[in-house]
Structure formats: C-alpha cells, structure tokens
Amino acid sequence: MILGTHELPFTRLLDEMERLKQSGLVDDEIIVQNGNTRYSSEHMKLIPFMSYDEMERLFEQARLIITHAGTGSVTTGLKKGKKVIAAARLQKYGEHNDDHQLELVDVFEKQGHILSWSEGESLEDVIEQAEHFEPKPFHSGKDRMLKILHDFIEEN
C-alpha cells in the first residue's frame, strides 16, 4: 500500500486494511509506505519513507497495488502493468486540501486502467474484483505533451 508523502494523514485506508487483515479476510503480506500518516499495526509492515529504488522493487514484487490516488503512485503501478486499487484522499476527513483525487480516480477508472475504493464501499469486495480485473494498458501522454511544448517554443 502506498499513502504518498502528503503532510495530512490518511488513516481511513489503513483502518480498513487492518480490519481485513485482522479478520483473516486478507492473508497477503502487506507492506505500507505510510509517509506522514502515523499508525501502528501488528498485521502490516509500515515504512514511513523509502528510497526510489526500494519503492521500485516493491512495485515489481507486488501482486496488487492499493494506493492513495496520487498521480505518481497510480501511474507507477500502471506503467509496471500491475492491478491498481486507488482510494481518493477526501477533504472532509482532513486527508487532503481539496478533492482533486476524486477526479483522477474517475478518469483512470472510466478508461479501464484501475479499480477504486470509495467511501461506503467494501474494500474486500474491490480486492475480490481485482482477482478477475484486467486493466487496460496505460500509455503516458508525456512524449506527446513534450512535443507540443517543443513545437510551441520553436514557433515563438
């Protein structure tokens, strides 16, 4: 699981995963990059911050990525061809400054790249959906965007 490095806590996702792990509904090893979210667990390995290389290694090894809906976390999982469940940090719970992560989740989910876990939804059900989910391949538009910028600069 990846909670990113945002300064506001995101315990809602950890609480749900802790519940699933504690009840035996999830038996996979859970490694969490919890960033600035203070949390204690006997069921999950919590690492506040890790190096880029360590994060890359864990992404490669993961069967399923469950992450906050940060662009970098979601796209890293997609570029590696992983199944991704994204959970938007919500302003009303003090998890973020606004609700822009809802928009990101909506776009990626409608395009068939990810599954999402939303408020009031069972994370267990979404994890079960992921077993049969085949994400559509993700292709970054970065090169196209850089070409547009380059062409614009060249013309001016």
PDB file of C-alpha atoms in Angstrom:
ATOM      1  CA  MET A   1       0.000   0.000   0.000  1.00  0.00           C
ATOM      2  CA  ILE A   2       1.159   3.497  -0.754  1.00  0.00           C
ATOM      3  CA  LEU A   3      -0.131   6.548   1.082  1.00  0.00           C
ATOM      4  CA  GLY A   4       2.238   9.019  -0.515  1.00  0.00           C
ATOM      5  CA  THR A   5       4.126  11.766   1.254  1.00  0.00           C
ATOM      6  CA  HIS A   6       1.344  14.339   1.690  1.00  0.00           C
ATOM      7  CA  GLU A   7       1.549  16.010   5.091  1.00  0.00           C
ATOM      8  CA  LEU A   8      -2.058  15.178   6.049  1.00  0.00           C
ATOM      9  CA  PRO A   9      -2.846  11.720   7.483  1.00  0.00           C
ATOM     10  CA  PHE A  10      -4.776   9.016   5.625  1.00  0.00           C
ATOM     11  CA  THR A  11      -5.753   6.532   8.331  1.00  0.00           C
ATOM     12  CA  ARG A  12      -9.116   5.605   6.774  1.00  0.00           C
ATOM     13  CA  LEU A  13      -7.487   3.268   4.234  1.00  0.00           C
ATOM     14  CA  LEU A  14      -5.140   1.790   6.840  1.00  0.00           C
ATOM     15  CA  ASP A  15      -8.025   1.152   9.252  1.00  0.00           C
ATOM     16  CA  GLU A  16      -9.915  -0.752   6.577  1.00  0.00           C
ATOM     17  CA  MET A  17      -6.892  -2.840   5.573  1.00  0.00           C
ATOM     18  CA  GLU A  18      -6.112  -3.519   9.234  1.00  0.00           C
ATOM     19  CA  ARG A  19      -9.679  -4.770   9.722  1.00  0.00           C
ATOM     20  CA  LEU A  20      -9.424  -7.092   6.707  1.00  0.00           C
ATOM     21  CA  LYS A  21      -6.017  -8.404   7.750  1.00  0.00           C
ATOM     22  CA  GLN A  22      -7.027  -8.875  11.392  1.00  0.00           C
ATOM     23  CA  SER A  23     -10.181 -10.785  10.457  1.00  0.00           C
ATOM     24  CA  GLY A  24      -8.268 -13.090   8.093  1.00  0.00           C
ATOM     25  CA  LEU A  25     -10.094 -11.817   5.005  1.00  0.00           C
ATOM     26  CA  VAL A  26      -6.723 -10.806   3.522  1.00  0.00           C
ATOM     27  CA  ASP A  27      -3.761 -13.090   4.059  1.00  0.00           C
ATOM     28  CA  ASP A  28      -1.166 -11.470   1.783  1.00  0.00           C
ATOM     29  CA  GLU A  29       1.831  -9.707   3.282  1.00  0.00           C
ATOM     30  CA  ILE A  30       1.012  -6.005   3.456  1.00  0.00           C
ATOM     31  CA  ILE A  31       3.867  -3.526   3.139  1.00  0.00           C
ATOM     32  CA  VAL A  32       2.849   0.098   3.568  1.00  0.00           C
ATOM     33  CA  GLN A  33       4.702   3.267   2.646  1.00  0.00           C
ATOM     34  CA  ASN A  34       2.767   5.375   5.139  1.00  0.00           C
ATOM     35  CA  GLY A  35       4.558   8.703   4.718  1.00  0.00           C
ATOM     36  CA  ASN A  36       3.356  11.242   7.280  1.00  0.00           C
ATOM     37  CA  THR A  37       0.467   9.064   8.478  1.00  0.00           C
ATOM     38  CA  ARG A  38       1.263   7.867  11.983  1.00  0.00           C
ATOM     39  CA  TYR A  39      -0.089   4.362  12.503  1.00  0.00           C
ATOM     40  CA  SER A  40       0.694   1.235  14.458  1.00  0.00           C
ATOM     41  CA  SER A  41      -0.067  -2.294  13.284  1.00  0.00           C
ATOM     42  CA  GLU A  42       0.842  -5.841  14.182  1.00  0.00           C
ATOM     43  CA  HIS A  43      -0.511  -7.009  10.813  1.00  0.00           C
ATOM     44  CA  MET A  44       1.188  -4.679   8.334  1.00  0.00           C
ATOM     45  CA  LYS A  45       4.809  -3.656   7.827  1.00  0.00           C
ATOM     46  CA  LEU A  46       4.887   0.149   7.977  1.00  0.00           C
ATOM     47  CA  ILE A  47       7.732   2.103   6.382  1.00  0.00           C
ATOM     48  CA  PRO A  48       7.311   5.898   6.646  1.00  0.00           C
ATOM     49  CA  PHE A  49       9.536   6.784   3.696  1.00  0.00           C
ATOM     50  CA  MET A  50      11.601   4.670   1.340  1.00  0.00           C
ATOM     51  CA  SER A  51      14.078   5.243  -1.427  1.00  0.00           C
ATOM     52  CA  TYR A  52      13.026   5.302  -5.056  1.00  0.00           C
ATOM     53  CA  ASP A  53      14.907   2.017  -5.639  1.00  0.00           C
ATOM     54  CA  GLU A  54      13.141   0.318  -2.717  1.00  0.00           C
ATOM     55  CA  MET A  55       9.768   1.555  -3.941  1.00  0.00           C
ATOM     56  CA  GLU A  56      10.543   0.277  -7.462  1.00  0.00           C
ATOM     57  CA  ARG A  57      11.495  -3.140  -6.071  1.00  0.00           C
ATOM     58  CA  LEU A  58       8.283  -3.407  -4.068  1.00  0.00           C
ATOM     59  CA  PHE A  59       6.181  -2.344  -7.063  1.00  0.00           C
ATOM     60  CA  GLU A  60       7.838  -5.075  -9.132  1.00  0.00           C
ATOM     61  CA  GLN A  61       7.140  -7.732  -6.492  1.00  0.00           C
ATOM     62  CA  ALA A  62       3.560  -6.711  -5.734  1.00  0.00           C
ATOM     63  CA  ARG A  63       0.621  -8.756  -6.965  1.00  0.00           C
ATOM     64  CA  LEU A  64      -1.757  -5.862  -6.271  1.00  0.00           C
ATOM     65  CA  ILE A  65      -1.134  -2.184  -5.556  1.00  0.00           C
ATOM     66  CA  ILE A  66      -3.526  -0.431  -3.185  1.00  0.00           C
ATOM     67  CA  THR A  67      -2.734   3.262  -3.097  1.00  0.00           C
ATOM     68  CA  HIS A  68      -3.944   6.746  -2.393  1.00  0.00           C
ATOM     69  CA  ALA A  69      -4.995   8.400  -5.656  1.00  0.00           C
ATOM     70  CA  GLY A  70      -1.790  10.331  -6.138  1.00  0.00           C
ATOM     71  CA  THR A  71      -0.809  10.620  -9.793  1.00  0.00           C
ATOM     72  CA  GLY A  72       2.716   9.270  -9.286  1.00  0.00           C
ATOM     73  CA  SER A  73       1.615   6.263  -7.251  1.00  0.00           C
ATOM     74  CA  VAL A  74      -1.179   5.308  -9.652  1.00  0.00           C
ATOM     75  CA  THR A  75       0.824   5.765 -12.858  1.00  0.00           C
ATOM     76  CA  THR A  76       3.858   3.915 -11.481  1.00  0.00           C
ATOM     77  CA  GLY A  77       1.692   0.869 -10.825  1.00  0.00           C
ATOM     78  CA  LEU A  78       0.064   1.139 -14.255  1.00  0.00           C
ATOM     79  CA  LYS A  79       3.375   1.513 -16.095  1.00  0.00           C
ATOM     80  CA  LYS A  80       4.506  -1.716 -14.441  1.00  0.00           C
ATOM     81  CA  GLY A  81       1.357  -3.492 -15.613  1.00  0.00           C
ATOM     82  CA  LYS A  82       0.035  -4.010 -12.085  1.00  0.00           C
ATOM     83  CA  LYS A  83      -3.545  -4.166 -10.926  1.00  0.00           C
ATOM     84  CA  VAL A  84      -4.193  -0.947  -9.004  1.00  0.00           C
ATOM     85  CA  ILE A  85      -6.881  -0.057  -6.495  1.00  0.00           C
ATOM     86  CA  ALA A  86      -6.869   3.680  -5.808  1.00  0.00           C
ATOM     87  CA  ALA A  87      -8.534   5.422  -2.877  1.00  0.00           C
ATOM     88  CA  ALA A  88      -9.037   9.168  -3.045  1.00  0.00           C
ATOM     89  CA  ARG A  89      -7.993  11.213  -0.051  1.00  0.00           C
ATOM     90  CA  LEU A  90     -11.029  13.317   0.912  1.00  0.00           C
ATOM     91  CA  GLN A  91     -11.037  16.897   2.119  1.00  0.00           C
ATOM     92  CA  LYS A  92     -13.964  16.341   4.518  1.00  0.00           C
ATOM     93  CA  TYR A  93     -11.842  13.905   6.552  1.00  0.00           C
ATOM     94  CA  GLY A  94      -8.818  16.202   6.588  1.00  0.00           C
ATOM     95  CA  GLU A  95      -6.921  13.838   4.262  1.00  0.00           C
ATOM     96  CA  HIS A  96      -6.191  16.473   1.619  1.00  0.00           C
ATOM     97  CA  ASN A  97      -6.658  20.179   0.903  1.00  0.00           C
ATOM     98  CA  ASP A  98      -9.285  19.521  -1.790  1.00  0.00           C
ATOM     99  CA  ASP A  99     -10.937  16.593  -3.601  1.00  0.00           C
ATOM    100  CA  HIS A 100      -8.864  16.550  -6.797  1.00  0.00           C
ATOM    101  CA  GLN A 101      -8.012  12.869  -6.233  1.00  0.00           C
ATOM    102  CA  LEU A 102     -11.671  12.014  -6.898  1.00  0.00           C
ATOM    103  CA  GLU A 103     -11.251  13.414 -10.419  1.00  0.00           C
ATOM    104  CA  LEU A 104      -8.093  11.397 -11.026  1.00  0.00           C
ATOM    105  CA  VAL A 105      -9.770   8.180  -9.853  1.00  0.00           C
ATOM    106  CA  ASP A 106     -12.796   8.877 -12.037  1.00  0.00           C
ATOM    107  CA  VAL A 107     -10.729   9.358 -15.205  1.00  0.00           C
ATOM    108  CA  PHE A 108      -8.484   6.319 -14.704  1.00  0.00           C
ATOM    109  CA  GLU A 109     -11.403   4.097 -13.718  1.00  0.00           C
ATOM    110  CA  LYS A 110     -13.588   5.144 -16.683  1.00  0.00           C
ATOM    111  CA  GLN A 111     -10.673   4.372 -19.001  1.00  0.00           C
ATOM    112  CA  GLY A 112     -10.449   0.860 -17.536  1.00  0.00           C
ATOM    113  CA  HIS A 113      -6.979   1.258 -16.021  1.00  0.00           C
ATOM    114  CA  ILE A 114      -7.798   0.890 -12.309  1.00  0.00           C
ATOM    115  CA  LEU A 115     -10.366  -0.092  -9.737  1.00  0.00           C
ATOM    116  CA  SER A 116     -11.285   2.308  -6.969  1.00  0.00           C
ATOM    117  CA  TRP A 117     -12.268   2.059  -3.352  1.00  0.00           C
ATOM    118  CA  SER A 118     -14.829   4.697  -2.441  1.00  0.00           C
ATOM    119  CA  GLU A 119     -16.425   5.808   0.768  1.00  0.00           C
ATOM    120  CA  GLY A 120     -19.122   3.360   1.877  1.00  0.00           C
ATOM    121  CA  GLU A 121     -17.783   0.598  -0.358  1.00  0.00           C
ATOM    122  CA  SER A 122     -16.314  -2.679   0.890  1.00  0.00           C
ATOM    123  CA  LEU A 123     -12.565  -2.845   0.258  1.00  0.00           C
ATOM    124  CA  GLU A 124     -12.852  -6.614   0.474  1.00  0.00           C
ATOM    125  CA  ASP A 125     -15.269  -6.578  -2.488  1.00  0.00           C
ATOM    126  CA  VAL A 126     -12.923  -4.393  -4.544  1.00  0.00           C
ATOM    127  CA  ILE A 127      -9.990  -6.706  -3.768  1.00  0.00           C
ATOM    128  CA  GLU A 128     -12.115  -9.656  -4.933  1.00  0.00           C
ATOM    129  CA  GLN A 129     -12.958  -7.753  -8.159  1.00  0.00           C
ATOM    130  CA  ALA A 130      -9.231  -7.230  -8.724  1.00  0.00           C
ATOM    131  CA  GLU A 131      -8.709 -11.006  -8.939  1.00  0.00           C
ATOM    132  CA  HIS A 132     -10.568 -11.022 -12.289  1.00  0.00           C
ATOM    133  CA  PHE A 133      -9.819  -7.461 -13.400  1.00  0.00           C
ATOM    134  CA  GLU A 134      -7.641  -6.977 -16.469  1.00  0.00           C
ATOM    135  CA  PRO A 135      -6.503  -3.361 -16.603  1.00  0.00           C
ATOM    136  CA  LYS A 136      -6.302  -1.687 -19.980  1.00  0.00           C
ATOM    137  CA  PRO A 137      -2.672  -0.880 -20.817  1.00  0.00           C
ATOM    138  CA  PHE A 138      -1.637   2.602 -19.798  1.00  0.00           C
ATOM    139  CA  HIS A 139       0.329   4.801 -22.174  1.00  0.00           C
ATOM    140  CA  SER A 140       1.617   8.066 -20.807  1.00  0.00           C
ATOM    141  CA  GLY A 141       0.963  11.157 -22.888  1.00  0.00           C
ATOM    142  CA  LYS A 142       4.248  12.663 -21.705  1.00  0.00           C
ATOM    143  CA  ASP A 143       6.071  12.391 -25.049  1.00  0.00           C
ATOM    144  CA  ARG A 144       3.142  13.933 -26.921  1.00  0.00           C
ATOM    145  CA  MET A 145       2.917  16.762 -24.387  1.00  0.00           C
ATOM    146  CA  LEU A 146       6.657  17.456 -24.636  1.00  0.00           C
ATOM    147  CA  LYS A 147       6.414  17.563 -28.441  1.00  0.00           C
ATOM    148  CA  ILE A 148       3.546  20.071 -28.240  1.00  0.00           C
ATOM    149  CA  LEU A 149       5.576  22.255 -25.865  1.00  0.00           C
ATOM    150  CA  HIS A 150       8.694  21.942 -28.010  1.00  0.00           C
ATOM    151  CA  ASP A 151       6.793  22.859 -31.183  1.00  0.00           C
ATOM    152  CA  PHE A 152       5.150  25.809 -29.423  1.00  0.00           C
ATOM    153  CA  ILE A 153       8.504  27.134 -28.200  1.00  0.00           C
ATOM    154  CA  GLU A 154      10.078  26.667 -31.627  1.00  0.00           C
ATOM    155  CA  GLU A 155       7.266  28.663 -33.280  1.00  0.00           C
ATOM    156  CA  ASN A 156       7.567  31.586 -30.871  1.00  0.00           C
TER     157      ASN A 156
END
